PDB file of C-alpha atoms in Angstrom:
ATOM      1  CA  UNK A 233       8.387  50.266  -0.500  1.00  0.00           C
ATOM      2  CA  UNK A 234       8.849  46.946  -1.018  1.00  0.00           C
ATOM      3  CA  UNK A 235      10.703  44.945  -2.867  1.00  0.00           C
ATOM      4  CA  UNK A 236       9.549  43.888  -6.186  1.00  0.00           C
ATOM      5  CA  UNK A 237       8.826  40.015  -6.760  1.00  0.00           C
ATOM      6  CA  UNK A 238      11.388  38.303  -8.865  1.00  0.00           C
ATOM      7  CA  UNK A 239      10.169  36.740 -11.547  1.00  0.00           C
ATOM      8  CA  UNK A 240      10.940  32.426 -12.548  1.00  0.00           C
ATOM      9  CA  UNK A 241      11.216  30.736 -15.380  1.00  0.00           C
ATOM     10  CA  UNK A 242       9.393  29.751 -17.428  1.00  0.00           C
ATOM     11  CA  UNK A 243       9.664  26.792 -16.894  1.00  0.00           C
ATOM     12  CA  UNK A 244       9.133  26.199 -13.237  1.00  0.00           C
ATOM     13  CA  UNK A 245       5.275  27.669 -14.022  1.00  0.00           C
ATOM     14  CA  UNK A 246       4.617  25.322 -17.047  1.00  0.00           C
ATOM     15  CA  UNK A 247       6.122  21.725 -15.858  1.00  0.00           C
ATOM     16  CA  UNK A 248       4.162  19.756 -13.558  1.00  0.00           C
ATOM     17  CA  UNK A 249       4.145  19.664  -9.352  1.00  0.00           C
ATOM     18  CA  UNK A 250       6.153  16.159  -9.373  1.00  0.00           C
ATOM     19  CA  UNK A 251       4.331  13.588  -7.210  1.00  0.00           C
ATOM     20  CA  UNK A 252       4.802  11.891  -4.148  1.00  0.00           C
ATOM     21  CA  UNK A 253       5.385   8.624  -3.798  1.00  0.00           C
ATOM     22  CA  UNK A 254       4.225   6.048  -3.218  1.00  0.00           C
ATOM     23  CA  UNK A 255       1.335   5.733  -5.383  1.00  0.00           C
ATOM     24  CA  UNK A 256      -1.645   5.474  -6.690  1.00  0.00           C
ATOM     25  CA  UNK A 257      -2.662   6.109  -9.728  1.00  0.00           C
ATOM     26  CA  UNK A 258      -6.787   4.957 -10.179  1.00  0.00           C
ATOM     27  CA  UNK A 259      -8.938   5.314 -13.495  1.00  0.00           C
ATOM     28  CA  UNK A 260     -11.058   9.545 -11.950  1.00  0.00           C
ATOM     29  CA  UNK A 261     -13.497   8.692 -14.145  1.00  0.00           C
ATOM     30  CA  UNK A 262     -14.764   5.932 -13.585  1.00  0.00           C
ATOM     31  CA  UNK A 263     -17.376   5.391 -10.769  1.00  0.00           C
ATOM     32  CA  UNK A 264     -16.683   2.438  -8.874  1.00  0.00           C
ATOM     33  CA  UNK A 265     -11.974   3.030  -9.466  1.00  0.00           C
ATOM     34  CA  UNK A 266     -13.433   6.286  -7.449  1.00  0.00           C
ATOM     35  CA  UNK A 267     -15.521   4.926  -4.843  1.00  0.00           C
ATOM     36  CA  UNK A 268     -12.316   2.741  -4.209  1.00  0.00           C
ATOM     37  CA  UNK A 269     -10.012   5.159  -4.417  1.00  0.00           C
ATOM     38  CA  UNK A 270     -11.521   6.327  -1.443  1.00  0.00           C
ATOM     39  CA  UNK A 271     -12.513   3.742   0.632  1.00  0.00           C
ATOM     40  CA  UNK A 272      -8.362   2.590   0.310  1.00  0.00           C
ATOM     41  CA  UNK A 273      -6.937   6.422   0.889  1.00  0.00           C
ATOM     42  CA  UNK A 274      -8.976   6.984   3.916  1.00  0.00           C
ATOM     43  CA  UNK A 275      -6.840   3.521   5.561  1.00  0.00           C
ATOM     44  CA  UNK A 276      -3.822   4.266   4.218  1.00  0.00           C
ATOM     45  CA  UNK A 277      -0.613   6.237   5.673  1.00  0.00           C
ATOM     46  CA  UNK A 278      -0.099   9.804   5.353  1.00  0.00           C
ATOM     47  CA  UNK A 279       2.802  10.608   2.926  1.00  0.00           C
ATOM     48  CA  UNK A 280       0.696   8.146   0.152  1.00  0.00           C
ATOM     49  CA  UNK A 281      -0.928   9.887  -3.135  1.00  0.00           C
ATOM     50  CA  UNK A 282      -4.053   8.553  -4.546  1.00  0.00           C
ATOM     51  CA  UNK A 283      -4.573  10.360  -7.496  1.00  0.00           C
ATOM     52  CA  UNK A 284      -6.888   9.882 -10.344  1.00  0.00           C
ATOM     53  CA  UNK A 285      -4.597   9.675 -13.455  1.00  0.00           C
ATOM     54  CA  UNK A 286      -6.636  12.107 -14.929  1.00  0.00           C
ATOM     55  CA  UNK A 287      -4.937  14.413 -12.349  1.00  0.00           C
ATOM     56  CA  UNK A 288      -1.616  13.279 -12.223  1.00  0.00           C
ATOM     57  CA  UNK A 289       1.532  13.584 -14.518  1.00  0.00           C
ATOM     58  CA  UNK A 290       1.486  10.450 -15.870  1.00  0.00           C
ATOM     59  CA  UNK A 291       4.668  10.969 -17.971  1.00  0.00           C
ATOM     60  CA  UNK A 292       6.656  12.111 -14.975  1.00  0.00           C
ATOM     61  CA  UNK A 293       5.365   8.478 -12.838  1.00  0.00           C
ATOM     62  CA  UNK A 294       5.648   6.590 -16.747  1.00  0.00           C
ATOM     63  CA  UNK A 295       3.024   5.705 -17.893  1.00  0.00           C
ATOM     64  CA  UNK A 296       0.931   6.779 -20.911  1.00  0.00           C
ATOM     65  CA  UNK A 297      -3.105   7.317 -20.508  1.00  0.00           C
ATOM     66  CA  UNK A 298      -3.699   3.826 -21.783  1.00  0.00           C
ATOM     67  CA  UNK A 299      -1.947   1.896 -19.009  1.00  0.00           C
ATOM     68  CA  UNK A 300      -3.557   4.710 -16.400  1.00  0.00           C
ATOM     69  CA  UNK A 301      -6.887   4.340 -18.127  1.00  0.00           C
ATOM     70  CA  UNK A 302      -6.875   0.569 -18.491  1.00  0.00           C
ATOM     71  CA  UNK A 303      -5.916  -0.947 -14.937  1.00  0.00           C
ATOM     72  CA  UNK A 304      -4.334   0.749 -11.625  1.00  0.00           C
ATOM     73  CA  UNK A 305      -0.889   1.459 -10.710  1.00  0.00           C
ATOM     74  CA  UNK A 306       0.313   1.444  -7.828  1.00  0.00           C
ATOM     75  CA  UNK A 307       4.451   3.296  -8.190  1.00  0.00           C
ATOM     76  CA  UNK A 308       6.393   2.507  -5.253  1.00  0.00           C
ATOM     77  CA  UNK A 309       9.043   5.166  -3.545  1.00  0.00           C
ATOM     78  CA  UNK A 310      11.862   3.698  -6.102  1.00  0.00           C
ATOM     79  CA  UNK A 311       9.784   4.762  -8.816  1.00  0.00           C
ATOM     80  CA  UNK A 312       8.717   1.128 -10.180  1.00  0.00           C
ATOM     81  CA  UNK A 313       4.763   0.368 -10.973  1.00  0.00           C
ATOM     82  CA  UNK A 314       3.059  -2.022 -10.545  1.00  0.00           C
ATOM     83  CA  UNK A 315      -0.381  -2.847 -12.289  1.00  0.00           C
ATOM     84  CA  UNK A 316      -3.435  -4.150 -11.501  1.00  0.00           C
ATOM     85  CA  UNK A 317      -4.120  -6.967  -9.243  1.00  0.00           C
ATOM     86  CA  UNK A 318      -0.069  -6.310  -7.511  1.00  0.00           C
ATOM     87  CA  UNK A 319      -1.166  -2.774  -7.034  1.00  0.00           C
ATOM     88  CA  UNK A 320      -3.463  -2.915  -4.915  1.00  0.00           C
ATOM     89  CA  UNK A 321      -1.874  -5.750  -3.529  1.00  0.00           C
ATOM     90  CA  UNK A 322       1.236  -3.479  -2.560  1.00  0.00           C
ATOM     91  CA  UNK A 323      -1.583  -0.474  -1.317  1.00  0.00           C
ATOM     92  CA  UNK A 324      -3.003  -2.732   0.779  1.00  0.00           C
ATOM     93  CA  UNK A 325       0.042  -3.665   1.607  1.00  0.00           C
ATOM     94  CA  UNK A 326       0.588  -0.761   2.797  1.00  0.00           C
ATOM     95  CA  UNK A 327      -2.748   0.139   4.749  1.00  0.00           C
ATOM     96  CA  UNK A 328      -0.904  -1.808   7.329  1.00  0.00           C
ATOM     97  CA  UNK A 329      -3.126  -4.032   9.993  1.00  0.00           C
ATOM     98  CA  UNK A 330      -4.886  -6.340   8.289  1.00  0.00           C
ATOM     99  CA  UNK A 331      -5.554  -4.667   4.960  1.00  0.00           C
ATOM    100  CA  UNK A 332      -1.619  -5.969   4.919  1.00  0.00           C
ATOM    101  CA  UNK A 333      -1.577  -9.691   5.524  1.00  0.00           C
ATOM    102  CA  UNK A 334      -4.485  -9.338   2.593  1.00  0.00           C
ATOM    103  CA  UNK A 335      -1.302  -7.391   0.390  1.00  0.00           C
ATOM    104  CA  UNK A 336       0.651 -10.344   1.031  1.00  0.00           C
ATOM    105  CA  UNK A 337      -1.878 -12.930   0.886  1.00  0.00           C
ATOM    106  CA  UNK A 338      -2.310 -11.184  -2.433  1.00  0.00           C
ATOM    107  CA  UNK A 339       0.832 -12.070  -4.320  1.00  0.00           C
ATOM    108  CA  UNK A 340       1.113 -15.863  -2.559  1.00  0.00           C
ATOM    109  CA  UNK A 341       1.894 -17.985  -5.963  1.00  0.00           C
ATOM    110  CA  UNK A 342      -1.701 -19.196  -7.316  1.00  0.00           C
ATOM    111  CA  UNK A 343      -3.082 -17.278  -5.292  1.00  0.00           C
ATOM    112  CA  UNK A 344      -1.956 -14.167  -7.647  1.00  0.00           C
ATOM    113  CA  UNK A 345      -3.313 -15.843 -10.007  1.00  0.00           C
ATOM    114  CA  UNK A 346      -6.230 -15.829  -8.969  1.00  0.00           C
ATOM    115  CA  UNK A 347      -5.927 -12.488  -8.074  1.00  0.00           C
ATOM    116  CA  UNK A 348      -4.926 -11.456 -11.628  1.00  0.00           C
ATOM    117  CA  UNK A 349      -7.975 -13.366 -12.913  1.00  0.00           C
ATOM    118  CA  UNK A 350     -10.652 -11.927 -10.706  1.00  0.00           C
ATOM    119  CA  UNK A 351      -8.905  -7.892 -11.350  1.00  0.00           C
ATOM    120  CA  UNK A 352      -9.095  -8.224 -14.542  1.00  0.00           C
ATOM    121  CA  UNK A 353     -12.715  -9.796 -15.077  1.00  0.00           C
ATOM    122  CA  UNK A 354     -13.856  -6.660 -12.314  1.00  0.00           C
ATOM    123  CA  UNK A 355     -11.747  -4.447 -15.052  1.00  0.00           C
ATOM    124  CA  UNK A 356     -13.246  -5.554 -18.379  1.00  0.00           C
ATOM    125  CA  UNK A 357     -16.607  -5.070 -16.848  1.00  0.00           C
ATOM    126  CA  UNK A 358     -16.538  -2.112 -15.557  1.00  0.00           C
ATOM    127  CA  UNK A 359     -19.777  -0.891 -16.540  1.00  0.00           C
ATOM    128  CA  UNK A 360     -21.459  -3.070 -15.169  1.00  0.00           C
ATOM    129  CA  UNK A 361     -20.836  -2.707 -11.828  1.00  0.00           C
ATOM    130  CA  UNK A 362     -22.430   1.388 -12.190  1.00  0.00           C
ATOM    131  CA  UNK A 363     -20.552   3.454 -13.652  1.00  0.00           C
ATOM    132  CA  UNK A 364     -21.847   4.650 -16.470  1.00  0.00           C
ATOM    133  CA  UNK A 365     -19.297   6.515 -17.485  1.00  0.00           C
ATOM    134  CA  UNK A 366     -17.260   3.026 -17.843  1.00  0.00           C
ATOM    135  CA  UNK A 367     -20.294   1.720 -19.507  1.00  0.00           C
ATOM    136  CA  UNK A 368     -19.364   5.069 -21.937  1.00  0.00           C
ATOM    137  CA  UNK A 369     -16.268   4.116 -23.061  1.00  0.00           C
ATOM    138  CA  UNK A 370     -17.293   0.526 -23.429  1.00  0.00           C
ATOM    139  CA  UNK A 371     -19.644   1.112 -26.624  1.00  0.00           C
ATOM    140  CA  UNK A 372     -17.314   3.486 -28.118  1.00  0.00           C
ATOM    141  CA  UNK A 373     -14.185   0.363 -27.841  1.00  0.00           C
ATOM    142  CA  UNK A 374     -12.121   2.443 -25.346  1.00  0.00           C
ATOM    143  CA  UNK A 375      -9.827   1.514 -22.483  1.00  0.00           C
ATOM    144  CA  UNK A 376     -12.581  -0.554 -20.388  1.00  0.00           C
ATOM    145  CA  UNK A 377     -12.095  -2.682 -22.719  1.00  0.00           C
ATOM    146  CA  UNK A 378      -8.585  -3.120 -21.480  1.00  0.00           C
TER     147      UNK A 378
END
């Protein structure tokens, strides 16, 4: 006769799993963002999470849905948040090799300002880069405009 299963408290069943850090969080509704996330995920070492904001425990990461829809975020092992071009720079640095050097370059004063401007330009125009979901959000005045 096998022992009866031990019931678990309800709060344990309902709480989402904690994210493994570091993590890159991106807008999973955006086809352009998804392609970029797939590219970086293939180069990141094991143990680094790449997750769509729609599947992530945003509150646990300290992000709002609006923040997550408007930009990519890198949450480091200590829980510090890095938005936009800095998230991309941190992701590239985590890849190692030549990508790490490119990530460092994106944070050099002067170049960082240019990288931030380019990132924001791309973020505002994702709908023009083949993302139908972003086009729909833009028509509604949603997060693709942020």
